[in-house]
Short mmCIF file of C-alpha atoms in Angstrom, two decimals:
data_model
loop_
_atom_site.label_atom_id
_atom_site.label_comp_id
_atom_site.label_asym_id
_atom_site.label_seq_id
_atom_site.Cartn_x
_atom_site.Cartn_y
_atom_site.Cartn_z
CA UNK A 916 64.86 111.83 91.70
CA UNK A 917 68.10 113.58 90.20
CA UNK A 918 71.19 111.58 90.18
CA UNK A 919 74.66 113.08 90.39
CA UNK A 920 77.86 111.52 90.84
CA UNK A 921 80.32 110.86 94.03
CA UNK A 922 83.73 111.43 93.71
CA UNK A 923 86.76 110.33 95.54
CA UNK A 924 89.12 112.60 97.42
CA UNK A 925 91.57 112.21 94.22
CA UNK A 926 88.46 113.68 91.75
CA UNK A 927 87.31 109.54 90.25
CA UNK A 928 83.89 109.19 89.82
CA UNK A 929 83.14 105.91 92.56
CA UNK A 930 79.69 105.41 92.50
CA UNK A 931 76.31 107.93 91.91
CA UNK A 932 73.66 109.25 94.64
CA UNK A 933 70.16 109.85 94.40
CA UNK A 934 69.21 112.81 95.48
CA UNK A 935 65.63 113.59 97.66
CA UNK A 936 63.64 115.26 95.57
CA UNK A 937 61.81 116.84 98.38
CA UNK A 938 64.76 118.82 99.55
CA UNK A 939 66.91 119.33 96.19
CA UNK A 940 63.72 118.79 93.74
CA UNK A 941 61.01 120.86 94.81
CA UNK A 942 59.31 124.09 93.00
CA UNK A 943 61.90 127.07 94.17
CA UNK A 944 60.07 129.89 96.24
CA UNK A 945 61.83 132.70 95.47
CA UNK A 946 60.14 135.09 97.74
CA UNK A 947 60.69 133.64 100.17
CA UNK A 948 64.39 132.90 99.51
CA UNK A 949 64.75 136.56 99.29
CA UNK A 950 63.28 136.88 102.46
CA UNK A 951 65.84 134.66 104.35
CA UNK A 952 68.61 136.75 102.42
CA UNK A 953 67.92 140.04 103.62
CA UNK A 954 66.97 138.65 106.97
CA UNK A 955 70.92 137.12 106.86
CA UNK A 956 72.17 139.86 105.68
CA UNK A 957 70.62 141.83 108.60
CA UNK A 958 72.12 139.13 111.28
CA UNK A 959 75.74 139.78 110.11
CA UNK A 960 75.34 143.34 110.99
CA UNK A 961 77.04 144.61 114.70
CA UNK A 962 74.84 147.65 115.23
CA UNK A 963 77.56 149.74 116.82
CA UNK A 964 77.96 152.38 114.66
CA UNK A 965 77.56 155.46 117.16
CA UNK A 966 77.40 159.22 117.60
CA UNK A 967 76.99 161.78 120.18
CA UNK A 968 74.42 163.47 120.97
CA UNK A 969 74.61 167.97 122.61
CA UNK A 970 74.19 166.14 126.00
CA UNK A 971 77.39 163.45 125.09
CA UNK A 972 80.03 166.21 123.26
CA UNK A 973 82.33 166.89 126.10
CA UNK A 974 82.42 170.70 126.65
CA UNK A 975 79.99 174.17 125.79
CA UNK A 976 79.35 174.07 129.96
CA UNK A 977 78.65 178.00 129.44
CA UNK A 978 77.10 180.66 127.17
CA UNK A 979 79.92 181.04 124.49
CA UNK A 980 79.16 184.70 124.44
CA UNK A 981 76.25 187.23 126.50
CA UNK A 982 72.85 187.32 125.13
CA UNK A 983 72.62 190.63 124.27
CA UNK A 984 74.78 193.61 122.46
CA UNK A 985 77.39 191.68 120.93
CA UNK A 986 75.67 191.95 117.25
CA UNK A 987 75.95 188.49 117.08
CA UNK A 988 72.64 186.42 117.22
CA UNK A 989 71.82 184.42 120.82
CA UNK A 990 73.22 180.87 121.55
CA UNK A 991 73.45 179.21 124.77
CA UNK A 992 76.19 176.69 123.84
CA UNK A 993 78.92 175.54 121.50
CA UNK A 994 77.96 172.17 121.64
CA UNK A 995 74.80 173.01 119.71
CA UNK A 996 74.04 170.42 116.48
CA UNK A 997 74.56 173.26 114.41
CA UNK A 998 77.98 174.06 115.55
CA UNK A 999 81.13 172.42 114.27
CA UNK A 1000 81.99 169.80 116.91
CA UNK A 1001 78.52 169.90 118.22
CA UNK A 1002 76.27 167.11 118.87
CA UNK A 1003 74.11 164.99 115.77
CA UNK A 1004 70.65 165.29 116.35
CA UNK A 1005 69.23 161.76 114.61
CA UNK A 1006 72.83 160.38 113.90
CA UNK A 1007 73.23 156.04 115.04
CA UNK A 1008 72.89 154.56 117.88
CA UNK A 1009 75.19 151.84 119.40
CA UNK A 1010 71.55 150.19 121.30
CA UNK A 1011 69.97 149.93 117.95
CA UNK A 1012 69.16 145.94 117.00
CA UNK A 1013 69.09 144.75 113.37
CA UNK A 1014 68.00 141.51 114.42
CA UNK A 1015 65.31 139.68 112.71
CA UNK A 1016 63.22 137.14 112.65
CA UNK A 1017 62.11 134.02 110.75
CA UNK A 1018 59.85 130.98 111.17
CA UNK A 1019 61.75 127.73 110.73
CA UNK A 1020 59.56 126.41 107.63
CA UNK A 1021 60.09 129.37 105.91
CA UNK A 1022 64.00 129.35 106.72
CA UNK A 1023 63.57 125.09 105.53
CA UNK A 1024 61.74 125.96 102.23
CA UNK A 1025 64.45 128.75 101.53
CA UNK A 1026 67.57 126.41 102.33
CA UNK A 1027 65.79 123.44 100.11
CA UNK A 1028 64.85 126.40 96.92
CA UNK A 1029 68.22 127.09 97.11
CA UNK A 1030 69.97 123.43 97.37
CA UNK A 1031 67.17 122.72 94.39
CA UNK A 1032 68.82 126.15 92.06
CA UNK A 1033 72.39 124.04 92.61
CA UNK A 1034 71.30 120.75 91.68
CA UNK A 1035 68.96 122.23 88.59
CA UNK A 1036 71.83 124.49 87.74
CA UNK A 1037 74.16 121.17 88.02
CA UNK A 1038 76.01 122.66 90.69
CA UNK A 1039 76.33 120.26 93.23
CA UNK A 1040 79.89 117.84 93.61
CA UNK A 1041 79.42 114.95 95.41
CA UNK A 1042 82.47 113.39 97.36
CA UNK A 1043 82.88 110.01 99.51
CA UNK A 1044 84.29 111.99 102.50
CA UNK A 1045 86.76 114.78 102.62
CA UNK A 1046 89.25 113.63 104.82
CA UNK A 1047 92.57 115.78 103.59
CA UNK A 1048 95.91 113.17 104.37
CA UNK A 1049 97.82 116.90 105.00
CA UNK A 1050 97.44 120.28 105.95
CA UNK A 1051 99.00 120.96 103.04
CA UNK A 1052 97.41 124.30 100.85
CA UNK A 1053 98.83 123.09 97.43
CA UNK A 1054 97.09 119.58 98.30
CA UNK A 1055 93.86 121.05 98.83
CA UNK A 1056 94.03 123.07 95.82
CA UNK A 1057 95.18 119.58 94.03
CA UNK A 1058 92.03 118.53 95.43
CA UNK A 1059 89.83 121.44 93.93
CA UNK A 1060 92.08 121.04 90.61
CA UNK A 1061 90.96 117.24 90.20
CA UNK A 1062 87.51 118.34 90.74
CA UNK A 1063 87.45 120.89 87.87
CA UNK A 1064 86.51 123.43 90.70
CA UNK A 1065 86.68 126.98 89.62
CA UNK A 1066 85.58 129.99 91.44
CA UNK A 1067 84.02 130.03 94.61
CA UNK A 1068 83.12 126.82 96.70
CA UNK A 1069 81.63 126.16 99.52
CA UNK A 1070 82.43 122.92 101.69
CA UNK A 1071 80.13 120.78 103.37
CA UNK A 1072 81.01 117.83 105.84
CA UNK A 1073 79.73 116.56 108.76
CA UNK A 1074 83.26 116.09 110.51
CA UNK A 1075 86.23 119.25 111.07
CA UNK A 1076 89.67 118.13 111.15
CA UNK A 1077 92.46 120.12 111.93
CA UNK A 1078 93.84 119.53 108.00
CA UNK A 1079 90.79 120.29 106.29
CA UNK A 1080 90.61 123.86 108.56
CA UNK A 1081 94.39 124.19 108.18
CA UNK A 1082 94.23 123.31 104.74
CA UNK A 1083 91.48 125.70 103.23
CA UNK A 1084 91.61 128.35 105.71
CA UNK A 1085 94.16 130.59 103.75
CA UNK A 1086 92.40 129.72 99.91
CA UNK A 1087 90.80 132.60 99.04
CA UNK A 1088 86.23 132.19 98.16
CA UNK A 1089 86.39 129.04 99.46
CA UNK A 1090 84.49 128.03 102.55
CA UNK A 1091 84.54 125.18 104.71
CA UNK A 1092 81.44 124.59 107.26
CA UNK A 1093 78.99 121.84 108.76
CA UNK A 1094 76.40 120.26 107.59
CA UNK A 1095 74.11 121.98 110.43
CA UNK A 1096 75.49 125.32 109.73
CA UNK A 1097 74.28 125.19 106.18
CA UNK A 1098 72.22 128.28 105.61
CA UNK A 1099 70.64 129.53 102.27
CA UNK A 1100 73.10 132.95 101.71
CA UNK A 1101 75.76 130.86 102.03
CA UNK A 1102 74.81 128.31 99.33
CA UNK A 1103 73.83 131.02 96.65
CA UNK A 1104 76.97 132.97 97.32
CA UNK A 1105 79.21 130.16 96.06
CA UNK A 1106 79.39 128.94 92.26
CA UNK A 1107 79.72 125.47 93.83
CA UNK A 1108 78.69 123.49 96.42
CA UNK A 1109 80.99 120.55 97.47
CA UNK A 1110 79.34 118.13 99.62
CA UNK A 1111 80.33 114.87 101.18
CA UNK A 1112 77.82 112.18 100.91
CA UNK A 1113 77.57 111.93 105.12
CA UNK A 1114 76.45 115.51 104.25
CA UNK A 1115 73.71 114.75 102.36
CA UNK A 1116 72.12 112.59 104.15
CA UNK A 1117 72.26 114.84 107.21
CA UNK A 1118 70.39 117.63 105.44
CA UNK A 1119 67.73 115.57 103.63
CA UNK A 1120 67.08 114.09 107.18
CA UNK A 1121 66.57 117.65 108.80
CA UNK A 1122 65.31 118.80 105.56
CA UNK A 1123 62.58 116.20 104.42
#
């Protein structure tokens, strides 16, 4: 099973965890991890882009001009997609859903490919507990500092306190989040994951 090391909220090495080779050792399927990306990526989106159709664009009640003798060729309204302020023919709609779906082993083996990328990419940080004594910003980023933490992190606990949201909120590419909203974008999006030992055991146990 790979080992890594657990650190204290002050960045000392304490003691060393196994970790469950069935959720952060197995073969990576990267299909399917691609699959649970886009199918993310597709969640986030509101779907409420929207544009009018002839019927919606207020106004062109009446023929803008007769039908005949003007020189000018027919039309029966200025609202017309082809006029300027007219209505869009196959522009958005607000009722359109992006929404879609995906079986919960394939969204498991995606989560545990990507935990298993971190921890073969060494990528993972163990910690006791992160428990922040302030709300402090400049302790947190003590806290990242002691860890050697560069870049983007991503936070994983199984307990929100009002310092550790206080504390992180305003520190720009990193996020904080529970164990149980741990989701396979979010773990490939960061350069490192930071995860309390509680943590750990709380995903292998949904994971295994």
């Amino acid at each position: 099973m790979p080992k890594i090391d657990v650190y204290n909220i002050e960045g000392k090495k304490v003691s060393d965890i196994e970790l469950n080779e069935n959720v952060f050792g197995i073969k990576p399927n990267e299909k399917i991890v691609h699959i649970a990306l886009v199918n993310y990526m597709a969640n986030q989106r509101q779907g409420t882009a929207n544009t009018k159709t002839r019927a919606e664009v207020a106004g062109g009640g009446r023929k803008p001009w007769r039908q005949k003798g003007t020189g000018n060729a027919r039309q029966g309204s200025i609202r017309a997609p082809h006029w300027v302020g007219g209505g869009v023919v196959f522009g958005p709609n607000a009722n359109r859903n992006y929404t879609k779906k995906m079986n919960k082993k394939e969204r498991r083996l995606a989560l545990k490919s990507a935990l298993t990328y971190k921890a073969n990419d060494k990528e993972i940080i163990a910690i006791e507990k992160f428990d922040l004594e302030s709300n402090k910003t400049r302790d947190f980023l003590k806290f990242l500092e002691d860890l050697k933490v560069n870049g983007k992190a991503l936070i994983v606990t199984t307990e929100l306190t009002d310092n550790n949201i206080l504390a992180t909120r305003n520190v720009k590419n990193v996020k904080l989040v529970l164990a149980n909203e741990l989701n396979t974008y979010d773990v490939l999006a960061y350069d490192k994951l930071i995860i309390t030992e509680d943590a750990i055991k709380y995903v292998e146990e949904v994971l295994k």
